[in-house]
PDB file of C-alpha atoms in Angstrom:
ATOM      1  CA  MET A   1     -14.674  -8.597  17.975  1.00  0.00           C
ATOM      2  CA  THR A   2     -13.104  -4.573  18.345  1.00  0.00           C
ATOM      3  CA  ARG A   3     -14.336  -2.123  15.778  1.00  0.00           C
ATOM      4  CA  VAL A   4     -11.946   0.797  15.095  1.00  0.00           C
ATOM      5  CA  ALA A   5     -12.962   3.825  13.671  1.00  0.00           C
ATOM      6  CA  VAL A   6     -10.386   5.199  11.210  1.00  0.00           C
ATOM      7  CA  ASP A   7     -10.371   8.714   9.309  1.00  0.00           C
ATOM      8  CA  ALA A   8      -9.456   7.953   6.075  1.00  0.00           C
ATOM      9  CA  MET A   9      -9.061  11.388   5.082  1.00  0.00           C
ATOM     10  CA  GLY A  10      -6.185  12.098   7.886  1.00  0.00           C
ATOM     11  CA  GLY A  11      -2.277  12.276   6.698  1.00  0.00           C
ATOM     12  CA  ASP A  12      -0.450  13.177   4.127  1.00  0.00           C
ATOM     13  CA  ARG A  13      -1.223   9.924   1.853  1.00  0.00           C
ATOM     14  CA  ALA A  14      -4.935   9.874   2.583  1.00  0.00           C
ATOM     15  CA  PRO A  15      -6.847   7.910   1.911  1.00  0.00           C
ATOM     16  CA  ASP A  16      -5.221   5.283  -0.182  1.00  0.00           C
ATOM     17  CA  GLU A  17      -2.499   4.212   2.258  1.00  0.00           C
ATOM     18  CA  ILE A  18      -5.078   4.380   4.864  1.00  0.00           C
ATOM     19  CA  VAL A  19      -6.844   2.334   3.329  1.00  0.00           C
ATOM     20  CA  ALA A  20      -4.683   0.027   2.593  1.00  0.00           C
ATOM     21  CA  GLY A  21      -3.557  -0.011   6.382  1.00  0.00           C
ATOM     22  CA  ALA A  22      -7.051  -0.327   7.352  1.00  0.00           C
ATOM     23  CA  LEU A  23      -7.422  -3.700   5.104  1.00  0.00           C
ATOM     24  CA  GLU A  24      -4.177  -5.166   6.070  1.00  0.00           C
ATOM     25  CA  ALA A  25      -5.494  -4.354  10.329  1.00  0.00           C
ATOM     26  CA  ALA A  26      -8.602  -6.446   8.738  1.00  0.00           C
ATOM     27  CA  SER A  27      -8.902  -9.878  10.922  1.00  0.00           C
ATOM     28  CA  PRO A  28     -11.206 -12.199  13.076  1.00  0.00           C
ATOM     29  CA  GLN A  29     -10.665  -9.878  15.938  1.00  0.00           C
ATOM     30  CA  ILE A  30     -10.182  -6.613  14.325  1.00  0.00           C
ATOM     31  CA  THR A  31     -12.527  -4.725  12.151  1.00  0.00           C
ATOM     32  CA  PRO A  32     -11.590  -1.422  11.101  1.00  0.00           C
ATOM     33  CA  ILE A  33     -14.523   1.317  10.036  1.00  0.00           C
ATOM     34  CA  LEU A  34     -13.615   3.968   6.805  1.00  0.00           C
ATOM     35  CA  VAL A  35     -14.639   7.123   8.088  1.00  0.00           C
ATOM     36  CA  GLY A  36     -14.674   9.219   4.752  1.00  0.00           C
ATOM     37  CA  PRO A  37     -16.619  11.247   1.579  1.00  0.00           C
ATOM     38  CA  PRO A  38     -19.345   9.088   0.126  1.00  0.00           C
ATOM     39  CA  GLY A  39     -18.032   7.013  -2.946  1.00  0.00           C
ATOM     40  CA  LEU A  40     -14.475   6.172  -0.872  1.00  0.00           C
ATOM     41  CA  GLU A  41     -12.900   3.032  -2.324  1.00  0.00           C
ATOM     42  CA  THR A  42     -12.748   0.934   0.825  1.00  0.00           C
ATOM     43  CA  GLY A  43     -11.746  -2.725  -0.361  1.00  0.00           C
ATOM     44  CA  GLY A  44     -15.311  -4.019   1.305  1.00  0.00           C
ATOM     45  CA  LEU A  45     -14.557  -2.599   4.462  1.00  0.00           C
ATOM     46  CA  GLU A  46     -17.690   0.071   5.661  1.00  0.00           C
ATOM     47  CA  LEU A  47     -17.700   3.000   5.381  1.00  0.00           C
ATOM     48  CA  VAL A  48     -19.316   5.999   7.606  1.00  0.00           C
ATOM     49  CA  GLU A  49     -19.763   8.795   4.918  1.00  0.00           C
ATOM     50  CA  ALA A  50     -18.777  12.183   6.216  1.00  0.00           C
ATOM     51  CA  PRO A  51     -18.233  14.739   3.655  1.00  0.00           C
ATOM     52  CA  THR A  52     -15.561  17.316   5.126  1.00  0.00           C
ATOM     53  CA  THR A  53     -12.236  17.087   5.884  1.00  0.00           C
ATOM     54  CA  ILE A  54     -10.101  18.923   8.418  1.00  0.00           C
ATOM     55  CA  ALA A  55      -6.587  19.738   6.753  1.00  0.00           C
ATOM     56  CA  MET A  56      -3.330  19.756   8.554  1.00  0.00           C
ATOM     57  CA  ASP A  57      -2.950  24.004   8.811  1.00  0.00           C
ATOM     58  CA  GLU A  58      -6.860  24.751  10.004  1.00  0.00           C
ATOM     59  CA  LYS A  59      -6.824  25.583  13.524  1.00  0.00           C
ATOM     60  CA  PRO A  60      -7.673  22.764  15.605  1.00  0.00           C
ATOM     61  CA  GLY A  61     -10.890  24.326  17.712  1.00  0.00           C
ATOM     62  CA  GLU A  62     -12.188  26.227  14.897  1.00  0.00           C
ATOM     63  CA  ALA A  63     -11.738  23.423  12.351  1.00  0.00           C
ATOM     64  CA  VAL A  64     -13.517  20.830  15.200  1.00  0.00           C
ATOM     65  CA  ARG A  65     -16.801  23.488  15.793  1.00  0.00           C
ATOM     66  CA  SER A  66     -17.617  24.261  11.833  1.00  0.00           C
ATOM     67  CA  LYS A  67     -16.533  20.909  10.676  1.00  0.00           C
ATOM     68  CA  ARG A  68     -18.834  18.383  12.747  1.00  0.00           C
ATOM     69  CA  ASP A  69     -19.378  16.266   9.986  1.00  0.00           C
ATOM     70  CA  SER A  70     -15.377  15.873   9.026  1.00  0.00           C
ATOM     71  CA  SER A  71     -13.932  12.879   8.536  1.00  0.00           C
ATOM     72  CA  LEU A  72     -12.143  13.461  12.092  1.00  0.00           C
ATOM     73  CA  VAL A  73     -15.147  14.512  13.885  1.00  0.00           C
ATOM     74  CA  THR A  74     -17.204  11.649  12.915  1.00  0.00           C
ATOM     75  CA  ALA A  75     -14.676   8.625  13.662  1.00  0.00           C
ATOM     76  CA  CYS A  76     -14.438  10.173  17.423  1.00  0.00           C
ATOM     77  CA  ARG A  77     -17.880  10.530  17.670  1.00  0.00           C
ATOM     78  CA  LEU A  78     -18.448   7.369  16.955  1.00  0.00           C
ATOM     79  CA  VAL A  79     -17.141   5.997  20.109  1.00  0.00           C
ATOM     80  CA  ARG A  80     -19.313   8.370  21.872  1.00  0.00           C
ATOM     81  CA  GLU A  81     -22.147   6.858  20.503  1.00  0.00           C
ATOM     82  CA  GLY A  82     -20.869   3.006  21.043  1.00  0.00           C
ATOM     83  CA  ALA A  83     -21.015   2.252  17.259  1.00  0.00           C
ATOM     84  CA  ALA A  84     -17.001   2.066  17.880  1.00  0.00           C
ATOM     85  CA  ASP A  85     -14.794   0.824  20.379  1.00  0.00           C
ATOM     86  CA  ALA A  86     -11.811   3.281  19.438  1.00  0.00           C
ATOM     87  CA  ALA A  87     -10.835   5.865  16.704  1.00  0.00           C
ATOM     88  CA  ILE A  88      -7.824   6.768  15.439  1.00  0.00           C
ATOM     89  CA  SER A  89      -6.362   9.437  12.890  1.00  0.00           C
ATOM     90  CA  ALA A  90      -3.257  10.537  11.430  1.00  0.00           C
ATOM     91  CA  GLY A  91      -4.400  14.043  10.479  1.00  0.00           C
ATOM     92  CA  ASN A  92      -4.451  17.330  12.487  1.00  0.00           C
ATOM     93  CA  THR A  93      -3.296  16.413  15.772  1.00  0.00           C
ATOM     94  CA  GLY A  94      -4.818  19.471  17.583  1.00  0.00           C
ATOM     95  CA  ALA A  95      -7.934  19.084  15.895  1.00  0.00           C
ATOM     96  CA  MET A  96      -8.186  15.428  17.204  1.00  0.00           C
ATOM     97  CA  LEU A  97      -7.312  16.530  20.616  1.00  0.00           C
ATOM     98  CA  ALA A  98     -10.365  18.879  20.339  1.00  0.00           C
ATOM     99  CA  ALA A  99     -12.386  16.096  18.750  1.00  0.00           C
ATOM    100  CA  GLY A 100     -11.226  13.243  21.846  1.00  0.00           C
ATOM    101  CA  LEU A 101     -12.708  16.405  24.827  1.00  0.00           C
ATOM    102  CA  LEU A 102     -15.814  17.089  22.521  1.00  0.00           C
ATOM    103  CA  GLU A 103     -17.147  14.027  21.320  1.00  0.00           C
ATOM    104  CA  ILE A 104     -15.429  11.147  23.269  1.00  0.00           C
ATOM    105  CA  ARG A 105     -15.013  13.790  26.370  1.00  0.00           C
ATOM    106  CA  ARG A 106     -12.732  13.298  29.615  1.00  0.00           C
ATOM    107  CA  LEU A 107     -12.778  10.862  32.865  1.00  0.00           C
ATOM    108  CA  ARG A 108     -13.998  12.491  35.806  1.00  0.00           C
ATOM    109  CA  GLY A 109     -10.617  13.767  37.349  1.00  0.00           C
ATOM    110  CA  VAL A 110      -8.502  13.956  34.616  1.00  0.00           C
ATOM    111  CA  ASN A 111      -7.996  17.403  34.040  1.00  0.00           C
ATOM    112  CA  ARG A 112      -5.510  17.267  30.795  1.00  0.00           C
ATOM    113  CA  PRO A 113      -5.756  14.345  28.905  1.00  0.00           C
ATOM    114  CA  ALA A 114      -2.342  13.466  27.367  1.00  0.00           C
ATOM    115  CA  ILE A 115      -0.536  11.826  24.264  1.00  0.00           C
ATOM    116  CA  ALA A 116       1.253   8.688  25.336  1.00  0.00           C
ATOM    117  CA  VAL A 117       3.963   7.601  22.732  1.00  0.00           C
ATOM    118  CA  VAL A 118       6.284   4.437  23.249  1.00  0.00           C
ATOM    119  CA  LEU A 119       9.637   4.669  23.013  1.00  0.00           C
ATOM    120  CA  PRO A 120      11.942   2.034  22.062  1.00  0.00           C
ATOM    121  CA  SER A 121      15.181   1.209  24.607  1.00  0.00           C
ATOM    122  CA  GLY A 122      18.094  -1.186  25.150  1.00  0.00           C
ATOM    123  CA  SER A 123      15.725  -2.708  28.376  1.00  0.00           C
ATOM    124  CA  GLY A 124      12.504  -2.667  26.514  1.00  0.00           C
ATOM    125  CA  PRO A 125      10.020  -0.049  25.614  1.00  0.00           C
ATOM    126  CA  SER A 126       8.961   2.497  27.629  1.00  0.00           C
ATOM    127  CA  VAL A 127       5.991   5.195  27.827  1.00  0.00           C
ATOM    128  CA  LEU A 128       6.658   9.324  27.258  1.00  0.00           C
ATOM    129  CA  LEU A 129       3.900  11.368  28.490  1.00  0.00           C
ATOM    130  CA  ASP A 130       2.578  13.775  27.421  1.00  0.00           C
ATOM    131  CA  ALA A 131       4.511  14.405  23.847  1.00  0.00           C
ATOM    132  CA  GLY A 132       2.323  17.120  22.729  1.00  0.00           C
ATOM    133  CA  ALA A 133      -1.547  17.500  24.263  1.00  0.00           C
ATOM    134  CA  ASN A 134      -0.404  20.508  26.361  1.00  0.00           C
ATOM    135  CA  ALA A 135       1.919  23.232  25.659  1.00  0.00           C
ATOM    136  CA  ASP A 136       1.768  24.478  29.152  1.00  0.00           C
ATOM    137  CA  ALA A 137       1.195  21.889  32.133  1.00  0.00           C
ATOM    138  CA  ARG A 138       0.950  22.654  36.276  1.00  0.00           C
ATOM    139  CA  PRO A 139       3.120  19.808  38.803  1.00  0.00           C
ATOM    140  CA  GLU A 140      -0.373  18.713  39.588  1.00  0.00           C
ATOM    141  CA  HIS A 141      -0.801  17.708  35.843  1.00  0.00           C
ATOM    142  CA  LEU A 142       2.512  15.627  35.426  1.00  0.00           C
ATOM    143  CA  GLN A 143       1.814  13.602  38.360  1.00  0.00           C
ATOM    144  CA  GLN A 144      -1.887  12.578  36.843  1.00  0.00           C
ATOM    145  CA  PHE A 145       0.431  11.909  33.973  1.00  0.00           C
ATOM    146  CA  ALA A 146       2.583   9.489  35.803  1.00  0.00           C
ATOM    147  CA  HIS A 147      -0.721   7.549  36.776  1.00  0.00           C
ATOM    148  CA  MET A 148      -2.104   7.321  33.760  1.00  0.00           C
ATOM    149  CA  GLY A 149       1.555   6.373  31.976  1.00  0.00           C
ATOM    150  CA  SER A 150       1.967   3.713  34.618  1.00  0.00           C
ATOM    151  CA  VAL A 151      -1.454   1.954  33.617  1.00  0.00           C
ATOM    152  CA  PHE A 152      -0.576   2.431  29.809  1.00  0.00           C
ATOM    153  CA  ALA A 153       2.784   0.580  31.272  1.00  0.00           C
ATOM    154  CA  GLU A 154       1.222  -2.026  33.007  1.00  0.00           C
ATOM    155  CA  GLU A 155      -1.616  -2.890  30.570  1.00  0.00           C
ATOM    156  CA  ILE A 156      -0.379  -2.834  27.309  1.00  0.00           C
ATOM    157  CA  LEU A 157       3.486  -2.505  27.706  1.00  0.00           C
ATOM    158  CA  GLY A 158       3.360  -5.598  29.994  1.00  0.00           C
ATOM    159  CA  VAL A 159       5.516  -3.799  32.982  1.00  0.00           C
ATOM    160  CA  ARG A 160       4.951  -5.229  36.221  1.00  0.00           C
ATOM    161  CA  ASN A 161       5.334  -1.884  39.180  1.00  0.00           C
ATOM    162  CA  PRO A 162       6.573   0.143  36.184  1.00  0.00           C
ATOM    163  CA  GLU A 163       8.825   2.868  37.461  1.00  0.00           C
ATOM    164  CA  VAL A 164       8.298   6.514  37.001  1.00  0.00           C
ATOM    165  CA  ARG A 165      10.824   9.025  35.753  1.00  0.00           C
ATOM    166  CA  LEU A 166      10.219  12.896  35.861  1.00  0.00           C
ATOM    167  CA  LEU A 167      12.806  14.920  32.748  1.00  0.00           C
ATOM    168  CA  SER A 168      14.759  16.769  33.748  1.00  0.00           C
ATOM    169  CA  ILE A 169      17.617  18.877  32.808  1.00  0.00           C
ATOM    170  CA  GLY A 170      19.853  16.589  35.759  1.00  0.00           C
ATOM    171  CA  GLU A 171      19.350  13.902  37.864  1.00  0.00           C
ATOM    172  CA  GLU A 172      19.236  15.595  40.895  1.00  0.00           C
ATOM    173  CA  PRO A 173      16.523  16.221  42.513  1.00  0.00           C
ATOM    174  CA  GLU A 174      17.145  20.052  43.157  1.00  0.00           C
ATOM    175  CA  LYS A 175      17.817  20.256  38.852  1.00  0.00           C
ATOM    176  CA  GLY A 176      15.331  21.692  36.864  1.00  0.00           C
ATOM    177  CA  ASN A 177      12.717  24.919  36.347  1.00  0.00           C
ATOM    178  CA  GLN A 178      10.107  25.700  39.011  1.00  0.00           C
ATOM    179  CA  LEU A 179       7.841  22.983  36.782  1.00  0.00           C
ATOM    180  CA  THR A 180       9.873  20.262  37.520  1.00  0.00           C
ATOM    181  CA  LEU A 181      10.862  21.170  40.928  1.00  0.00           C
ATOM    182  CA  GLU A 182       7.206  20.932  42.237  1.00  0.00           C
ATOM    183  CA  ALA A 183       6.383  18.252  40.140  1.00  0.00           C
ATOM    184  CA  HIS A 184       9.146  15.997  41.828  1.00  0.00           C
ATOM    185  CA  ARG A 185       7.918  16.715  45.065  1.00  0.00           C
ATOM    186  CA  LEU A 186       4.756  15.741  43.987  1.00  0.00           C
ATOM    187  CA  LEU A 187       5.849  12.667  42.801  1.00  0.00           C
ATOM    188  CA  ALA A 188       7.823  11.727  45.696  1.00  0.00           C
ATOM    189  CA  GLU A 189       5.364  11.849  48.117  1.00  0.00           C
ATOM    190  CA  ALA A 190       2.640   9.657  45.785  1.00  0.00           C
ATOM    191  CA  THR A 191       2.971   6.705  47.301  1.00  0.00           C
ATOM    192  CA  ASP A 192       0.776   4.254  45.133  1.00  0.00           C
ATOM    193  CA  LEU A 193       4.258   5.663  42.460  1.00  0.00           C
ATOM    194  CA  ASN A 194       7.140   3.689  41.767  1.00  0.00           C
ATOM    195  CA  PHE A 195       9.312   7.022  41.381  1.00  0.00           C
ATOM    196  CA  GLY A 196      12.985   7.064  40.340  1.00  0.00           C
ATOM    197  CA  GLY A 197      13.737  10.060  40.648  1.00  0.00           C
ATOM    198  CA  ASN A 198      14.454  12.823  36.839  1.00  0.00           C
ATOM    199  CA  ALA A 199      15.770  11.492  34.007  1.00  0.00           C
ATOM    200  CA  GLU A 200      17.877  13.277  31.610  1.00  0.00           C
ATOM    201  CA  SER A 201      16.893  13.021  27.849  1.00  0.00           C
ATOM    202  CA  ARG A 202      20.029  11.564  26.995  1.00  0.00           C
ATOM    203  CA  ASN A 203      19.062   8.348  28.379  1.00  0.00           C
ATOM    204  CA  LEU A 204      15.688   7.754  26.967  1.00  0.00           C
ATOM    205  CA  LEU A 205      16.635   5.350  24.797  1.00  0.00           C
ATOM    206  CA  GLU A 206      18.618   3.239  27.295  1.00  0.00           C
ATOM    207  CA  GLY A 207      15.530   3.240  29.134  1.00  0.00           C
ATOM    208  CA  ALA A 208      15.365   5.746  31.718  1.00  0.00           C
ATOM    209  CA  GLY A 209      12.488   4.786  32.707  1.00  0.00           C
ATOM    210  CA  ASP A 210       9.307   2.487  32.108  1.00  0.00           C
ATOM    211  CA  VAL A 211       7.073   5.823  32.267  1.00  0.00           C
ATOM    212  CA  VAL A 212       9.124   9.345  31.708  1.00  0.00           C
ATOM    213  CA  VAL A 213       6.403  12.564  32.312  1.00  0.00           C
ATOM    214  CA  CYS A 214       7.345  16.177  30.815  1.00  0.00           C
ATOM    215  CA  ASP A 215       5.109  18.895  29.539  1.00  0.00           C
ATOM    216  CA  GLY A 216       3.838  18.587  26.124  1.00  0.00           C
ATOM    217  CA  PHE A 217       6.119  21.511  24.540  1.00  0.00           C
ATOM    218  CA  THR A 218       9.358  19.480  26.489  1.00  0.00           C
ATOM    219  CA  GLY A 219       7.433  16.088  25.042  1.00  0.00           C
ATOM    220  CA  ASN A 220       7.212  17.173  21.526  1.00  0.00           C
ATOM    221  CA  ILE A 221      10.522  18.982  21.320  1.00  0.00           C
ATOM    222  CA  VAL A 222      12.036  15.734  22.763  1.00  0.00           C
ATOM    223  CA  LEU A 223       9.914  13.324  20.584  1.00  0.00           C
ATOM    224  CA  LYS A 224      10.853  15.098  17.061  1.00  0.00           C
ATOM    225  CA  ALA A 225      14.576  14.956  18.286  1.00  0.00           C
ATOM    226  CA  LEU A 226      14.760  11.830  18.755  1.00  0.00           C
ATOM    227  CA  GLU A 227      12.787  10.422  15.670  1.00  0.00           C
ATOM    228  CA  GLY A 228      15.452  13.158  13.709  1.00  0.00           C
ATOM    229  CA  THR A 229      18.446  11.727  15.026  1.00  0.00           C
ATOM    230  CA  ILE A 230      16.868   8.089  14.127  1.00  0.00           C
ATOM    231  CA  ARG A 231      16.324   8.394  10.729  1.00  0.00           C
ATOM    232  CA  SER A 232      19.398  10.678  10.260  1.00  0.00           C
ATOM    233  CA  VAL A 233      21.628   7.868  12.000  1.00  0.00           C
ATOM    234  CA  LEU A 234      20.040   5.344   9.937  1.00  0.00           C
ATOM    235  CA  ASN A 235      19.948   6.969   6.510  1.00  0.00           C
ATOM    236  CA  ALA A 236      23.889   7.639   6.892  1.00  0.00           C
ATOM    237  CA  PHE A 237      24.662   4.515   8.062  1.00  0.00           C
ATOM    238  CA  ARG A 238      22.335   2.997   4.852  1.00  0.00           C
ATOM    239  CA  GLU A 239      24.790   5.290   2.831  1.00  0.00           C
ATOM    240  CA  GLU A 240      28.288   4.061   4.522  1.00  0.00           C
ATOM    241  CA  ILE A 241      27.228   0.434   3.736  1.00  0.00           C
ATOM    242  CA  THR A 242      26.498   1.455  -0.008  1.00  0.00           C
ATOM    243  CA  ALA A 243      29.183   3.412  -1.047  1.00  0.00           C
ATOM    244  CA  SER A 244      31.772   0.864  -1.297  1.00  0.00           C
ATOM    245  CA  ARG A 245      32.186  -2.768  -2.890  1.00  0.00           C
ATOM    246  CA  ARG A 246      33.334  -3.985   1.414  1.00  0.00           C
ATOM    247  CA  GLY A 247      30.884  -1.652   2.818  1.00  0.00           C
ATOM    248  CA  LYS A 248      28.380  -3.642   0.319  1.00  0.00           C
ATOM    249  CA  LEU A 249      29.949  -7.159   1.605  1.00  0.00           C
ATOM    250  CA  GLY A 250      29.511  -5.872   5.597  1.00  0.00           C
ATOM    251  CA  GLY A 251      26.511  -5.253   4.807  1.00  0.00           C
ATOM    252  CA  LEU A 252      25.384  -8.143   3.745  1.00  0.00           C
ATOM    253  CA  LEU A 253      26.778  -9.881   7.004  1.00  0.00           C
ATOM    254  CA  ILE A 254      25.071  -7.427   9.418  1.00  0.00           C
ATOM    255  CA  LYS A 255      22.039  -6.986   7.176  1.00  0.00           C
ATOM    256  CA  PRO A 256      19.926  -9.681   9.975  1.00  0.00           C
ATOM    257  CA  ALA A 257      20.945  -7.156  12.729  1.00  0.00           C
ATOM    258  CA  ALA A 258      20.408  -4.306  11.063  1.00  0.00           C
ATOM    259  CA  ARG A 259      17.264  -5.512  10.076  1.00  0.00           C
ATOM    260  CA  VAL A 260      16.485  -6.231  13.850  1.00  0.00           C
ATOM    261  CA  LEU A 261      17.783  -2.358  15.144  1.00  0.00           C
ATOM    262  CA  ARG A 262      15.559  -0.252  12.280  1.00  0.00           C
ATOM    263  CA  GLU A 263      12.220  -2.782  13.597  1.00  0.00           C
ATOM    264  CA  ARG A 264      13.064  -1.485  17.200  1.00  0.00           C
ATOM    265  CA  LEU A 265      13.821   1.742  16.448  1.00  0.00           C
ATOM    266  CA  ASP A 266      11.394   2.546  13.440  1.00  0.00           C
ATOM    267  CA  PRO A 267       8.118   4.451  14.955  1.00  0.00           C
ATOM    268  CA  ASP A 268       5.752   2.764  12.397  1.00  0.00           C
ATOM    269  CA  THR A 269       6.455  -0.429  15.103  1.00  0.00           C
ATOM    270  CA  TYR A 270       3.971   1.076  17.080  1.00  0.00           C
ATOM    271  CA  GLY A 271       2.267   3.165  14.891  1.00  0.00           C
ATOM    272  CA  GLY A 272       0.779   5.993  17.001  1.00  0.00           C
ATOM    273  CA  ALA A 273      -0.011   7.561  20.369  1.00  0.00           C
ATOM    274  CA  TYR A 274      -2.505   7.466  22.772  1.00  0.00           C
ATOM    275  CA  LEU A 275      -4.344  10.415  23.964  1.00  0.00           C
ATOM    276  CA  LEU A 276      -4.959   8.947  27.493  1.00  0.00           C
ATOM    277  CA  GLY A 277      -7.196  10.482  29.999  1.00  0.00           C
ATOM    278  CA  LEU A 278     -10.941  10.673  27.785  1.00  0.00           C
ATOM    279  CA  ARG A 279     -13.702   8.309  28.425  1.00  0.00           C
ATOM    280  CA  GLY A 280     -12.843   5.879  25.106  1.00  0.00           C
ATOM    281  CA  LEU A 281      -9.679   5.179  23.500  1.00  0.00           C
ATOM    282  CA  ALA A 282      -8.034   7.594  20.514  1.00  0.00           C
ATOM    283  CA  VAL A 283      -5.113   6.881  18.634  1.00  0.00           C
ATOM    284  CA  ILE A 284      -3.057  10.125  16.971  1.00  0.00           C
ATOM    285  CA  ALA A 285      -0.981   8.212  13.888  1.00  0.00           C
ATOM    286  CA  HIS A 286       1.965  10.354  12.235  1.00  0.00           C
ATOM    287  CA  GLY A 287       0.990  12.619   9.873  1.00  0.00           C
ATOM    288  CA  ASN A 288       3.282  10.698   7.207  1.00  0.00           C
ATOM    289  CA  SER A 289       2.031   7.447   7.999  1.00  0.00           C
ATOM    290  CA  GLY A 290       1.573   4.852   5.272  1.00  0.00           C
ATOM    291  CA  ARG A 291      -0.183   1.700   4.999  1.00  0.00           C
ATOM    292  CA  ARG A 292       2.226  -0.309   7.898  1.00  0.00           C
ATOM    293  CA  ALA A 293       1.816   2.542  10.449  1.00  0.00           C
ATOM    294  CA  ILE A 294      -1.507   2.653  10.231  1.00  0.00           C
ATOM    295  CA  ALA A 295      -2.296  -0.979   9.905  1.00  0.00           C
ATOM    296  CA  ASN A 296       0.183  -1.057  13.622  1.00  0.00           C
ATOM    297  CA  ALA A 297      -2.066   1.811  15.067  1.00  0.00           C
ATOM    298  CA  ILE A 298      -5.278   0.094  13.948  1.00  0.00           C
ATOM    299  CA  ARG A 299      -3.731  -3.036  16.537  1.00  0.00           C
ATOM    300  CA  LEU A 300      -2.397  -0.706  19.068  1.00  0.00           C
ATOM    301  CA  ALA A 301      -6.042   0.581  19.577  1.00  0.00           C
ATOM    302  CA  ALA A 302      -7.295  -2.873  19.666  1.00  0.00           C
ATOM    303  CA  ARG A 303      -4.813  -4.028  22.363  1.00  0.00           C
ATOM    304  CA  GLY A 304      -6.185  -0.824  24.390  1.00  0.00           C
ATOM    305  CA  VAL A 305      -9.459  -2.211  23.960  1.00  0.00           C
ATOM    306  CA  ASP A 306      -8.682  -5.535  24.730  1.00  0.00           C
ATOM    307  CA  ASN A 307      -6.628  -4.753  28.064  1.00  0.00           C
ATOM    308  CA  ASP A 308      -9.447  -2.290  28.869  1.00  0.00           C
ATOM    309  CA  VAL A 309      -6.891   0.597  29.167  1.00  0.00           C
ATOM    310  CA  VAL A 310      -9.866   3.545  29.909  1.00  0.00           C
ATOM    311  CA  GLY A 311     -11.444   0.959  32.237  1.00  0.00           C
ATOM    312  CA  ARG A 312      -8.517   0.701  34.730  1.00  0.00           C
ATOM    313  CA  LEU A 313      -7.708   4.342  34.479  1.00  0.00           C
ATOM    314  CA  GLN A 314     -11.090   4.598  35.744  1.00  0.00           C
ATOM    315  CA  GLU A 315     -10.363   2.561  38.641  1.00  0.00           C
ATOM    316  CA  ARG A 316      -7.845   4.835  39.719  1.00  0.00           C
ATOM    317  CA  LEU A 317      -9.982   7.442  39.384  1.00  0.00           C
ATOM    318  CA  GLU A 318     -12.688   5.717  41.609  1.00  0.00           C
ATOM    319  CA  GLN A 319      -9.681   5.150  44.291  1.00  0.00           C
ATOM    320  CA  GLY A 320      -8.972   8.900  44.376  1.00  0.00           C
ATOM    321  CA  VAL A 321      -5.611   8.372  42.860  1.00  0.00           C
ATOM    322  CA  LEU A 322      -6.178  10.473  40.208  1.00  0.00           C
ATOM    323  CA  ALA A 323      -8.807  12.615  41.695  1.00  0.00           C
ATOM    324  CA  SER A 324      -6.788  16.583  41.589  1.00  0.00           C
ATOM    325  CA  ARG A 325      -5.783  18.310  44.364  1.00  0.00           C
ATOM    326  CA  ALA A 326      -6.136  21.684  43.360  1.00  0.00           C
ATOM    327  CA  LEU A 327      -7.108  21.934  39.305  1.00  0.00           C
TER     328      LEU A 327
END
């Protein structure tokens, strides 16, 4: 039985959609624990009371320090105390990072936790990190991200010996800024990584690599560009189909294939992103998450617990693989 603490007040559609998603995810294997204000209607799920909420526009560090009784911080504290196996929130991403560092804390040897996002591709899902936890990063951080992403790909995506690629402006080793040039050297020297060289963003949805690493500033821009492009293309496709009688007829014929394509490209399919590098599991869901996305985020958290992602990362730490060289 995996217990997942859910910030019931995080996100644009809280608390109704959060509660509905938690109820959808509840099963004999998964027990969601809702964290929210007294009197919250939970549909029978356990409620841990937290009287305050961190808003999306609050400064993360200040909010986490001043609102230790908020639903987001309390969810992370439950993981530290062992009352929950994982925590998820669709609330303020920066606050989730700050609360994770304050309450759950980093694994020894990890200097920077990273947000790991699953990307759909024609050859199967891959993982992009960092997707926004660290706007600035050093080459050795990207090397750590590569190791953490490899564990994620092996344990969650089921990829054996995952190929790691470095996001850059060209596939040639000499392409990129100073960060990517130095990171390329470190990754190429790491004998315990299956490093395949650079990858370009235009190839991310075509299976550029099982693990793609970059700094959080770049990763967040890439992620939002991909999400916006996918949404625009799918909406335009729908409008064209419904614009004429012939289009509607054709739409009926391709409906099964279109449904499969939408399922593969829809961010709600995975529901959230792991914050890797902490002593416990934390999952960050999209701020606009509905019940389906929340339910899948809870299931994603449970899979991480079942596959002992934190333990596997700790093993690499003990082997010295993730230990910092010059942090």
